[in-house]
XYZ file of C-alpha atoms in Angstrom:
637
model
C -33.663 -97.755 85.860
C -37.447 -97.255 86.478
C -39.114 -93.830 85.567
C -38.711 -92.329 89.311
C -35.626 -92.341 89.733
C -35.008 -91.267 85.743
C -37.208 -88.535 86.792
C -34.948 -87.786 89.752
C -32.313 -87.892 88.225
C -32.852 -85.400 85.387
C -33.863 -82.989 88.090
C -31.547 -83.500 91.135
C -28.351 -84.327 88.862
C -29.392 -82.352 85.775
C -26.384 -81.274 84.479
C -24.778 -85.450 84.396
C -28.470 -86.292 83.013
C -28.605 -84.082 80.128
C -24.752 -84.563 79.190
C -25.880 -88.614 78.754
C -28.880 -87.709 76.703
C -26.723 -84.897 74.397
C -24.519 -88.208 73.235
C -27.800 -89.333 71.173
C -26.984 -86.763 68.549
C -24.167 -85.463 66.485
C -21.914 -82.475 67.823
C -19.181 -80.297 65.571
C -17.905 -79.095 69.219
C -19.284 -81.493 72.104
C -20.841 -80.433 74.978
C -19.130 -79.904 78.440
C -15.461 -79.512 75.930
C -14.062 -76.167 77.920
C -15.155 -75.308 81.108
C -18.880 -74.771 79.643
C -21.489 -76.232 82.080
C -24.029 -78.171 80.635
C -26.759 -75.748 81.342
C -26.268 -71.981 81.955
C -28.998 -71.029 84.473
C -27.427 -67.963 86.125
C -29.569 -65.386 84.595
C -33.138 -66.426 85.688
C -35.968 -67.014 83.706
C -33.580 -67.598 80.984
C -31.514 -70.808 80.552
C -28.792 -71.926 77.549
C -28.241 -75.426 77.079
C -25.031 -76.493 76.162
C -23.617 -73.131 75.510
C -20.100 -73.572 73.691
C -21.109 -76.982 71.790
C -21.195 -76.495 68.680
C -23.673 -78.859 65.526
C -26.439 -78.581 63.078
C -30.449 -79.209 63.228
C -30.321 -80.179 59.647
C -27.187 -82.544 60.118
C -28.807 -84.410 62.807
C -32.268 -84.784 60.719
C -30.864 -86.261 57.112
C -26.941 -85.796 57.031
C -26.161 -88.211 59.454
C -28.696 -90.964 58.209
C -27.046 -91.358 54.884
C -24.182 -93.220 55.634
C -26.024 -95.679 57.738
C -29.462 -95.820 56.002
C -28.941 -93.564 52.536
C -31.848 -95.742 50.532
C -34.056 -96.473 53.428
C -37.147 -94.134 53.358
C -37.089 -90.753 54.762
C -40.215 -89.070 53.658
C -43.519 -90.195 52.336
C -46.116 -87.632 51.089
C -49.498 -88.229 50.901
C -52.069 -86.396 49.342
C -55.640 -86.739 48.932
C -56.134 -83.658 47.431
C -54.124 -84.051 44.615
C -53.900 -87.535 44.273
C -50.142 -87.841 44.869
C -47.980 -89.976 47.105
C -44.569 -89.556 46.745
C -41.242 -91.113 48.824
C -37.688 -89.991 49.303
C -35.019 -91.988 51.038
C -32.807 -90.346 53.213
C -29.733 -90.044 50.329
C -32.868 -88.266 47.867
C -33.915 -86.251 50.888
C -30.789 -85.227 51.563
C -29.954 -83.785 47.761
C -33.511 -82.105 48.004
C -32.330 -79.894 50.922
C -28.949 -78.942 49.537
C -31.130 -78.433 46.513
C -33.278 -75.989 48.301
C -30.184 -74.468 50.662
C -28.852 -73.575 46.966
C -31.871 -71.258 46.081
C -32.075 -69.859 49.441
C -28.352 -68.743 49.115
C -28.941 -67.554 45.940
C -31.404 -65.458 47.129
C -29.043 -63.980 49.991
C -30.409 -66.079 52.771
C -27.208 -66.586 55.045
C -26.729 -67.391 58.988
C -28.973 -65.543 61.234
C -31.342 -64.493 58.413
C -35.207 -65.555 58.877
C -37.250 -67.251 56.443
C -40.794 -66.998 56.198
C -42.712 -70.122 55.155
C -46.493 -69.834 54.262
C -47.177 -73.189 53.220
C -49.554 -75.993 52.398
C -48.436 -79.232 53.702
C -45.989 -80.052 50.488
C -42.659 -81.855 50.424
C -41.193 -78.355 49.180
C -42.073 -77.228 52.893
C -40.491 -79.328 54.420
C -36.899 -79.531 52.341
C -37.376 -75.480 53.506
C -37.571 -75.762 56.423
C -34.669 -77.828 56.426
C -32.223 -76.225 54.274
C -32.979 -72.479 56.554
C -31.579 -74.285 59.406
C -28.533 -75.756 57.035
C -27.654 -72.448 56.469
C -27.812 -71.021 59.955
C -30.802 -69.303 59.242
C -34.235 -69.327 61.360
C -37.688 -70.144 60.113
C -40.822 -69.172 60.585
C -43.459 -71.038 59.476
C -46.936 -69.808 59.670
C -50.076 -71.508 58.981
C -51.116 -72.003 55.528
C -54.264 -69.743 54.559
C -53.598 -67.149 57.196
C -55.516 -64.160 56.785
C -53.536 -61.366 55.526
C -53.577 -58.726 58.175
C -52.252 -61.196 60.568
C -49.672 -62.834 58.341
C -48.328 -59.184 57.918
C -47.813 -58.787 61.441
C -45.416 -62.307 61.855
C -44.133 -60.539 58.553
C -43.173 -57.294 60.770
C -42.208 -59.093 63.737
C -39.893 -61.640 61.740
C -38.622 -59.460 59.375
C -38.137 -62.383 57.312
C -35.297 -61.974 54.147
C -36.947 -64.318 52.042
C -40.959 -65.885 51.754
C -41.744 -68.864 50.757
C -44.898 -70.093 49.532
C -47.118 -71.929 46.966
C -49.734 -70.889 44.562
C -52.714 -72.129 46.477
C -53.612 -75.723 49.373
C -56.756 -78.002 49.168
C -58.688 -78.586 51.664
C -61.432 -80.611 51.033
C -61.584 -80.304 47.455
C -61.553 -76.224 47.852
C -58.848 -74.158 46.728
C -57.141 -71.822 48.937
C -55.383 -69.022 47.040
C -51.859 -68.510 49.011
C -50.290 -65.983 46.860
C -53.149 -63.594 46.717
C -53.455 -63.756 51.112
C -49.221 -63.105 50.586
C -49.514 -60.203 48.207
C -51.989 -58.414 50.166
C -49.874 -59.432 53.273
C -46.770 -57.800 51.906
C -48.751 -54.259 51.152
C -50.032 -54.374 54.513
C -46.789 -55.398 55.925
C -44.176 -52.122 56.715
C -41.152 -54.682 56.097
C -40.523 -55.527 53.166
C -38.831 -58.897 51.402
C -36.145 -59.096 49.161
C -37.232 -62.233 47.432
C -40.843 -64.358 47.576
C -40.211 -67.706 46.216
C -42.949 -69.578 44.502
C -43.898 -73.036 44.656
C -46.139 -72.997 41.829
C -48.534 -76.007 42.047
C -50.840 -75.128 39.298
C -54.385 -74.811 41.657
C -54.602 -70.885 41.148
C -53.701 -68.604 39.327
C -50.397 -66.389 40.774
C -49.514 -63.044 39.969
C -45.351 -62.569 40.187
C -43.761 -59.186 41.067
C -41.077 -58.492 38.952
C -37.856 -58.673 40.581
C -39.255 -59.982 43.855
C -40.676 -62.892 42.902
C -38.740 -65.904 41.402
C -40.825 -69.610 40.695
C -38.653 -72.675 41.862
C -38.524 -74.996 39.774
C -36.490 -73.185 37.184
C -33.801 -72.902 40.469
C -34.562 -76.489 41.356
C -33.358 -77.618 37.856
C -30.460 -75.122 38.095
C -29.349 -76.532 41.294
C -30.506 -79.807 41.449
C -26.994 -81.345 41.924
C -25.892 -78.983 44.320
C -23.827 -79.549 47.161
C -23.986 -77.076 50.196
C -22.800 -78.262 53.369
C -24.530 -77.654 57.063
C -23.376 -74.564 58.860
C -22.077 -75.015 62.594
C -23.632 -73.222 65.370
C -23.248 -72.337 68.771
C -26.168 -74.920 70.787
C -27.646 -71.715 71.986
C -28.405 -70.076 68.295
C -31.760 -70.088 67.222
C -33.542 -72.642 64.877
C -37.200 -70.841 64.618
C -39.742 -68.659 65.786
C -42.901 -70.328 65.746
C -46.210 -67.836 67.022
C -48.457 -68.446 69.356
C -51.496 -66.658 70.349
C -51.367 -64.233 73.785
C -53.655 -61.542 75.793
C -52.470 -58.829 73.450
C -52.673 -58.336 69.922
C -49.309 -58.303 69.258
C -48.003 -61.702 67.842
C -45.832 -63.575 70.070
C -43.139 -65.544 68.781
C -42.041 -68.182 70.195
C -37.903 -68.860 70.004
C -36.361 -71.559 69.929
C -32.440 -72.834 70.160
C -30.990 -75.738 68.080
C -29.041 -77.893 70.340
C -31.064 -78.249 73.356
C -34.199 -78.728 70.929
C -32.237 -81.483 69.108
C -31.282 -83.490 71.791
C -34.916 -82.932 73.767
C -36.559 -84.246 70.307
C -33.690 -87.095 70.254
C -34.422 -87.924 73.857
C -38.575 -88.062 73.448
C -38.399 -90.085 70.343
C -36.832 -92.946 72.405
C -38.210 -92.785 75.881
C -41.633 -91.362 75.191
C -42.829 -92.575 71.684
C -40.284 -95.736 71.747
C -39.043 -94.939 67.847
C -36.384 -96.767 66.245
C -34.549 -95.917 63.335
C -36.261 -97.643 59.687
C -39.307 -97.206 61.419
C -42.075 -95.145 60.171
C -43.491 -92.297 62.350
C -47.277 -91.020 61.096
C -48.271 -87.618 62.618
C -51.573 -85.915 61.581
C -50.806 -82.858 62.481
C -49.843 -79.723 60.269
C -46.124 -77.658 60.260
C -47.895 -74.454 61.199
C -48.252 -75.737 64.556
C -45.454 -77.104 67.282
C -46.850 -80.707 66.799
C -45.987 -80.441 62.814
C -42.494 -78.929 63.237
C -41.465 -81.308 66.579
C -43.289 -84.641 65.543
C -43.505 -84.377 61.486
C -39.974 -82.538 60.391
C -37.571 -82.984 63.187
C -38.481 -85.907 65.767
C -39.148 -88.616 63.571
C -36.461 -87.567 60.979
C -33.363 -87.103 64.035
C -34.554 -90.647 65.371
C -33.945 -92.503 61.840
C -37.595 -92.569 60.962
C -39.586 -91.919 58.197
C -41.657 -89.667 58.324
C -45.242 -88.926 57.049
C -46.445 -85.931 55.333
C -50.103 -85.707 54.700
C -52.516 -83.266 52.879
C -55.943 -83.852 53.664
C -58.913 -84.574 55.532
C -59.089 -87.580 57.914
C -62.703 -88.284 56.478
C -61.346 -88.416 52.579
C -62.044 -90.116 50.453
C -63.604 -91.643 53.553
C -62.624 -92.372 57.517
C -60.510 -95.027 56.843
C -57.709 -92.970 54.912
C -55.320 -92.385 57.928
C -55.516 -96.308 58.598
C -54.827 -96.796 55.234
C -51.586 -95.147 55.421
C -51.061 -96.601 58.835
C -51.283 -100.266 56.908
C -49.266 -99.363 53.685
C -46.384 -97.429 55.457
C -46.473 -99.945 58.476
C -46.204 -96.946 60.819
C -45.424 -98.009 64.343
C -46.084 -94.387 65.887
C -48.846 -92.628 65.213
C -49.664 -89.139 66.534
C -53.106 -87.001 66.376
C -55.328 -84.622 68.407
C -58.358 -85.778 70.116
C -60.660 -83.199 67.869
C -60.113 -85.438 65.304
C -60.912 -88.272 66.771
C -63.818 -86.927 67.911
C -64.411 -86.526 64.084
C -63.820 -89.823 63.639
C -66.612 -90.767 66.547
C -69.044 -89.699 64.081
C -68.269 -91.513 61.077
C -68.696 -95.110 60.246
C -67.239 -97.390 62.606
C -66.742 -99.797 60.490
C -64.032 -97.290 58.816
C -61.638 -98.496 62.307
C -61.826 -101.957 61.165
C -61.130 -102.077 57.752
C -57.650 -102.227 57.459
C -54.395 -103.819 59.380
C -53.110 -101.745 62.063
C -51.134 -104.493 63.230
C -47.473 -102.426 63.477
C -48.751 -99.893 65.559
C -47.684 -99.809 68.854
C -49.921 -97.136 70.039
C -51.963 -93.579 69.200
C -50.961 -90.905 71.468
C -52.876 -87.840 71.229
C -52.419 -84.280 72.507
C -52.803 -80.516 71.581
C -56.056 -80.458 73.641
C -57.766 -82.130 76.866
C -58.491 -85.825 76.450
C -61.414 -86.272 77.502
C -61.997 -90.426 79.187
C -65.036 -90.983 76.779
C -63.206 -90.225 73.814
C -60.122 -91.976 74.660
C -61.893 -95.469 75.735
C -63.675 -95.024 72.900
C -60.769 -94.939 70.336
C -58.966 -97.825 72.480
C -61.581 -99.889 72.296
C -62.278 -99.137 67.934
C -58.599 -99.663 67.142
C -57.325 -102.339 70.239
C -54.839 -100.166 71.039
C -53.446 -97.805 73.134
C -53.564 -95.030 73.742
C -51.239 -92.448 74.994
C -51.829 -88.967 76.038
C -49.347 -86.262 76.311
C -49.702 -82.844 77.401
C -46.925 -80.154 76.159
C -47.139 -76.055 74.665
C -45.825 -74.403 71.870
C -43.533 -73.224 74.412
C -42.308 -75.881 75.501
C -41.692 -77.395 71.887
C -41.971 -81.509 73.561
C -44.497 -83.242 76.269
C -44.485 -81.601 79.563
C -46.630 -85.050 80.806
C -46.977 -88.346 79.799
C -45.526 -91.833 80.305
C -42.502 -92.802 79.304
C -42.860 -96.611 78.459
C -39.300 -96.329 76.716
C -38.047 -95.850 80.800
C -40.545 -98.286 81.868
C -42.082 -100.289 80.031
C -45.097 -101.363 82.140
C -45.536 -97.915 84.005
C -49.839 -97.746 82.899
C -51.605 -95.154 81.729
C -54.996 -93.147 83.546
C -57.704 -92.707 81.298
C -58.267 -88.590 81.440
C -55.189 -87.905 82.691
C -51.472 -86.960 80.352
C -49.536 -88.445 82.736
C -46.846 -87.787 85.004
C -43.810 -85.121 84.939
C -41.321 -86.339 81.802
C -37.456 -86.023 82.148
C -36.232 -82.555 83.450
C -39.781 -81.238 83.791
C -40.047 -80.315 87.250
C -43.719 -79.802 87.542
C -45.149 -77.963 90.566
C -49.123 -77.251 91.353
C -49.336 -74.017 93.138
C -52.184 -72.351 95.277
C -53.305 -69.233 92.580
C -53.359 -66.558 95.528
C -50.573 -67.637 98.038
C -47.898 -69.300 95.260
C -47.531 -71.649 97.928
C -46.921 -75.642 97.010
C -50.177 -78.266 96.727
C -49.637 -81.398 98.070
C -53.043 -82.488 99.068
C -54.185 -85.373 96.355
C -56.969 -84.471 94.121
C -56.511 -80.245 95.472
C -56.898 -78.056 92.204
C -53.519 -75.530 91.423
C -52.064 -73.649 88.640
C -49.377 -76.152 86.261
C -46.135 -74.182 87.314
C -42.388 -75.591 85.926
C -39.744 -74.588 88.297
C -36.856 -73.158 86.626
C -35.068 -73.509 84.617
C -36.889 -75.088 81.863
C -35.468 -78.613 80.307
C -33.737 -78.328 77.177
C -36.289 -77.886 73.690
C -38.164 -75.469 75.531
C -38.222 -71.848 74.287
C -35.312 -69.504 74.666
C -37.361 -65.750 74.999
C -40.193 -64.262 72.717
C -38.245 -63.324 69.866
C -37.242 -60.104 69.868
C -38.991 -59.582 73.202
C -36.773 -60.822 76.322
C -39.117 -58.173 79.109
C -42.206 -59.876 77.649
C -40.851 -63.489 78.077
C -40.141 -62.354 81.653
C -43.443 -60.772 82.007
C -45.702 -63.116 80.387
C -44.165 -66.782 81.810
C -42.199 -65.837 85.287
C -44.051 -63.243 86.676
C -47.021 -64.897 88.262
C -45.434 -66.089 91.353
C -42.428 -63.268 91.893
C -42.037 -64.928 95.673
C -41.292 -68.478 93.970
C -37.696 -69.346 94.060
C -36.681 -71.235 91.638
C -39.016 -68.966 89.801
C -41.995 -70.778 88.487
C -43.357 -70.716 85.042
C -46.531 -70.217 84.206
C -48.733 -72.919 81.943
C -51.653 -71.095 82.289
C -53.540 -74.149 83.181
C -55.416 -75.570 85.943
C -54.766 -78.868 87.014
C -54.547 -81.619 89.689
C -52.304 -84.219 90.912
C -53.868 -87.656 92.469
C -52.312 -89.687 95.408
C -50.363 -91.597 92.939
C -49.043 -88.795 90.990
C -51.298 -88.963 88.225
C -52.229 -85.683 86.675
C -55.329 -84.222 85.552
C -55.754 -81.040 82.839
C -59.120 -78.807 83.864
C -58.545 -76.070 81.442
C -56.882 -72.704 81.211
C -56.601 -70.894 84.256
C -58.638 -67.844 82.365
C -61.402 -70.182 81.431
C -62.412 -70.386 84.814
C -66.000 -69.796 85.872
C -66.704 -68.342 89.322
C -70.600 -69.908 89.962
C -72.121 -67.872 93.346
C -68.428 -68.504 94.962
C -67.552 -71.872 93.642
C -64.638 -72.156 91.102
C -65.499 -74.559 88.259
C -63.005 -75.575 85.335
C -64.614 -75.747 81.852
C -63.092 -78.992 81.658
C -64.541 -80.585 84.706
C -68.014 -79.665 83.099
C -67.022 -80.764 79.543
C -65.882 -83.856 81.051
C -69.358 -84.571 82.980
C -71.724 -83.252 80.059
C -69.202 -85.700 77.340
C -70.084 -89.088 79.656
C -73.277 -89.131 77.982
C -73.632 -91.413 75.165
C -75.287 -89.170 73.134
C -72.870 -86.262 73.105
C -69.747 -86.358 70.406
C -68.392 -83.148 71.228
C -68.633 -80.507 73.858
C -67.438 -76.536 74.647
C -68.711 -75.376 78.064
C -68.133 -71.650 78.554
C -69.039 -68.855 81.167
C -71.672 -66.719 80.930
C -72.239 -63.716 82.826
C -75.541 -63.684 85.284
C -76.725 -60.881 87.636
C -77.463 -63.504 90.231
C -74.924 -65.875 90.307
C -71.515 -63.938 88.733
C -71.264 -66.408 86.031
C -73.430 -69.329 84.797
C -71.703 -72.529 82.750
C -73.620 -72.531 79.420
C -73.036 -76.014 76.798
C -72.693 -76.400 73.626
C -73.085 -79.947 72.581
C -72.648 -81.511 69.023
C -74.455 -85.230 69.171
C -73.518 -88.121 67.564
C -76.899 -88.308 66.201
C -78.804 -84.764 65.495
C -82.143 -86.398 65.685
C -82.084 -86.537 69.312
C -82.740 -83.300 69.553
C -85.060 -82.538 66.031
C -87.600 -80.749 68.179
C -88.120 -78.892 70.767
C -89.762 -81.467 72.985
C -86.673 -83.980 72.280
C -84.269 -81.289 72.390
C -85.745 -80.687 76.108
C -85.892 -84.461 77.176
C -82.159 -84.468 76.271
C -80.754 -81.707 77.954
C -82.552 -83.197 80.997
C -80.656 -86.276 80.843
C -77.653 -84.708 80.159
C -77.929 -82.443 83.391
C -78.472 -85.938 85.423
C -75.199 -87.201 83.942
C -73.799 -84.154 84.941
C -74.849 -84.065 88.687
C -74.150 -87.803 88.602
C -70.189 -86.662 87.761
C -69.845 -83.398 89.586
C -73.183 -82.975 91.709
C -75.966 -79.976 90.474
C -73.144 -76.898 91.479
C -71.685 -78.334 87.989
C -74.955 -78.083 86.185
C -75.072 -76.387 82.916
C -77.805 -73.733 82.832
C -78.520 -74.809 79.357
C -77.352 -77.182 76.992
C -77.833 -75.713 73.169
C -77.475 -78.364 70.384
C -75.573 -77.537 67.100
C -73.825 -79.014 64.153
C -70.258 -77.694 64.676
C -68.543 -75.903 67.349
C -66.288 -72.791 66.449
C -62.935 -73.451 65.716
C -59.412 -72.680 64.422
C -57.795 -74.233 61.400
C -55.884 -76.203 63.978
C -59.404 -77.669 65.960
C -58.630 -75.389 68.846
C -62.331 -74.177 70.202
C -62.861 -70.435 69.857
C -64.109 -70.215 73.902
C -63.496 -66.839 74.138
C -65.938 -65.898 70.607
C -68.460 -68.252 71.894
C -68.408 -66.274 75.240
C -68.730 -63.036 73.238
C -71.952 -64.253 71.669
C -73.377 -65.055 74.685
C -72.924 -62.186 76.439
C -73.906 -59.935 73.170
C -70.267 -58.642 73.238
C -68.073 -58.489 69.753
C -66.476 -61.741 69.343
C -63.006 -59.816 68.285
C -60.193 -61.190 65.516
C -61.555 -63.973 63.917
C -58.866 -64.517 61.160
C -58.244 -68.137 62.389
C -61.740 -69.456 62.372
C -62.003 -72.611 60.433
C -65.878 -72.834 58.974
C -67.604 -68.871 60.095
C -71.029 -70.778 59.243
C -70.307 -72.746 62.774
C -70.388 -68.872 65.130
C -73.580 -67.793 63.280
C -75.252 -71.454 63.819
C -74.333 -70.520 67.385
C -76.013 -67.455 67.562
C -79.209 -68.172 66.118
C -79.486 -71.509 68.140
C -78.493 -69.318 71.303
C -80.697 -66.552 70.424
C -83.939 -69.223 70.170
């Protein structure tokens, strides 16, 4: 079967589809047993996938494996902060988690319960995160090194039974206190925790509250032969809550079910990143974000794969460390984000080259726009290729790409994710009228018909008006209703589509609509620019003006004024070469380092702020504050 008609197929006869793919994982009740339909879709936006079947997230990820492949590897930690590289096969991996389930039950953690994680990238995080979902419990995992005031609002919104967390991370040979961030987190906080449990790494020093806190390795060696068995639930009951940011201030967490999510992860391991069990799956990414808990934890680990867990930089002990791994763990799959290859586009080159990357089948990349520059230019450093996908938080797997497990041949478009992936049915619609685009190359809002494939998120937790609100209302005359990505896009003649950026990071230029992306994209083709954020900027004459900010690959180009000048003039020709002079920049200002989050996501909307001499808001996320004030005095001169 070729990828149009799977495609079809998963949309036209979705119910038959999705029963075929829920055989790829274990069930305690099966699917479709009763007179269940495969997917519940009669209360729109919401849809439950397999409602009656019964099974475990947990089960699918280790339990099963150990029978087959108990002393193949699971697990493989990595740390170039500590200096520590540690691997557990499936059988170890499995005792871990019961180990783990143990001291969560001991601490009262039961089904239904949440479980907060705030955690470094450590093995201990990861045997949590399995053993909540053992129990029947959901997570919540938020990102390591979270400021306090906004860790004590997930605290409040979770109302989580039991913490979890570690002494202190690394990151770049700096300590980051955790327990401190927690304590003052938990005083902030108007829930409160029965039990914090301590992963006590010895980086920092950590207070304990009496009676609250408990350290766990006195529990590990008290349960360290446990044996606690996986809890059956309903498809429909929830795994996690992962949060993601929104227009408000109020955090907005994400919910997600275990069945559907299980057999969406089971589904993408095979058809879109072409896994097979005893292989070894290498993900960059970190468990405080969708990536980390799809594609490090749960993907790899339900497909028969090891996984790998890494803490560290991708430039230490120097850019060849990732390749390194990629060579001694033989890693056939490896999955990053194109900010850090755009990292790596500064470093040596001859970092790409020193090491065999011979069992790789290909790099795919996602969690941002990829731009063409950046992904020729990794193609042609590493020989090979490269594979974009473009998915949400919310929808917990890839929206686009190409599914060379369908079709092996179908090629890939540099600039472009892809096309529509099974039971994604992906509509561009006109922002004013709601009506469909058709027209090749015609820009739209990303829209997903309902309902959404299975994986995809269930509500906002505790929040079912806002999920309506938020994702369905956009287009009320839509039927199916549409969700909303909140991105711009376009679809070529061959089906092909293209990413342009949020649909609020528009700028409106004397009545023409421009996408930051289509200007990042243009001011990137020159050879001289690593990195790029293009942002609006308000202007008396024109509504709004697109303003750059470039990083180069070499800062010397622009030491003085003069040169500075010279090369923002050839970077407006490339520009009007790529998009003609309506796309020009008004100014291209050269720094160092562009603001970002911990997770490389580029703080538009502060940069925007500056700009316009407006406060730049919550900055609790930003990953290196030197990087906003750079940007002011460089915008200011």
């Amino acid at each position: 079967m070729n990828y149009a008609e799977l495609h079809r197929r998963s949309i036209t006869e979705r119910d038959a589809f999705w029963r075929e793919q829920a055989t790829r994982i274990d069930w305690a009740t099966p699917p479709g047993d009763g007179h269940e339909a495969i997917c519940d879709a009669s209360q729109p936006p919401f849809a439950r996938w397999f409602p009656g079947a019964t099974t475990n997230l947990c089960h699918n990820a280790v339990d099963r494996h150990v029978g087959p492949r108990g002393d193949q590897p699971a697990l493989t930690y990595v740390s170039t902060e500590t200096n520590q590289e540690r691997t557990w096969t499936f059988r170890e991996l499995h005792q871990e988690v019961q180990t783990m389930a143990a001291i969560l039950q001991q601490l009262g953690v039961g089904r239904g319960d949440r479980v907060l994680l705030y955690m470094p990238m450590v093995p201990e995080a990861i045997f949590a995160m399995l053993a909540t979902v053992r129990l029947g419990a959901i997570h919540s995992v938020v990102f390591g090194g979270f400021a306090s005031a906004s860790l004590a609002t997930r605290i409040d919104d979770a109302r989580p039974k039991v913490i979890v967390t570690a002494d202190a991370g690394s990151r770049g040979g700096k300590v980051v206190a955790y327990k401190p961030l927690l304590d003052d987190a938990l005083r902030l906080a108007t829930h409160s925790v029965d039990h914090v449990l301590l992963v006590d790494r010895g980086l920092a020093p950590a207070e304990r509250q009496a009676t609250r806190d408990v350290d766990y390795l006195p529990l590990h060696e008290q349960h360290r032969q446990a044996h606690v068995g996986c809890t059956w639930v309903d498809s429909t009951h929830p795994s996690y809550i992962l949060y993601t940011s929104g227009t408000t201030g109020k955090p907005k967490g994400v919910q997600r079910d275990t069945g559907g999510y299980a057999v969406a992860l089971a589904t993408s391991m095979d058809l879109i990143y072409q896994g097979k069990p005893g292989e070894t799956f290498f993900c960059t990414s970190d468990i405080g974000w969708v990536v980390g808990h799809s594609y490090i934890v749960y993907g790899p680990l339900v497909a028969g794969m090891r996984t790998v867990v890494y803490e560290g930089l991708p430039t230490c002990p120097d850019a060849a460390v990732w390749w390194s791994l990629v060579e001694k763990y033989q890693a056939t799959v490896m999955f990053s984000a194109p900010t850090a290859i755009r990292v790596l586009k500064k470093q040596d080159p001859e970092c790409l080259k020193r090491h065999d990357l011979s069992s790789l089948k290909h790099l795919f990349l996602a969690g941002e726009p990829l731009d063409e520059p950046t992904a020729r230019w990794i193609s042609d450093a590493i020989g090979k290729p490269i594979i974009d996908n473009y998915w949400q938080t919310e929808t917990g797997w890839p929206i686009l790409s190409v599914a060379h497990g369908v079709e092996p041949g179908f090629p890939t478009r540099f600039g472009s994710p892809g096309v529509p992936m099974p039971g994604f049915d992906v509509q561009l619609l006109d922002d004013s009228t709601g009506q469909p685009i058709t027209t090749p190359d015609t820009k739209g809002v990303v829209t997903i018909s309902h309902p959404l494939p299975p994986g995809c998120l269930q509500t906002v937790w505790g929040d079912d008006a806002r999920f309506a609100k938020t994702y369905w209302s956009s287009f009320p005359q839509r039927q199916p209703m549409a969700y909303n990505t909140f991105d711009w896009g376009i679809r070529d003649a061959d089906g092909y589509y293209f990413i342009l950026g949020r649909t609020d990071d528009v700028i409106n230029v004397a009545g023409h609509r421009l996408g930051t992306r289509e200007i990042e994209e243009a001011v990137s083709g020159h050879s001289a620019v690593a990195e790029v954020a293009v942002v609006g900027v308000a202007d008396s004459l024109k509504g709004q003006v697109p303003v750059a900010f470039a990083v180069l690959r070499d800062a010397s180009r622009a030491a003085t004024p003069e040169l500075a000048q010279a090369l923002q003039a050839e970077i407006f020709k490339t520009v009007d070469q790529h998009l003609g002079a309506v796309g020009r920049p008004s100014r291209v200002v050269f720094v160092n380092v562009l603001p970002k989050t911990r997770s490389g996501k580029l703080l538009r909307r502060a940069i925007q702020a500056v700009c316009e001499g407006r406060d730049t808001g919550d900055l609790t996320t930003i990953e290196d504050p030197t990087a906003l004030a750079q940007l002011k005095e460089r915008w200011g001169g």
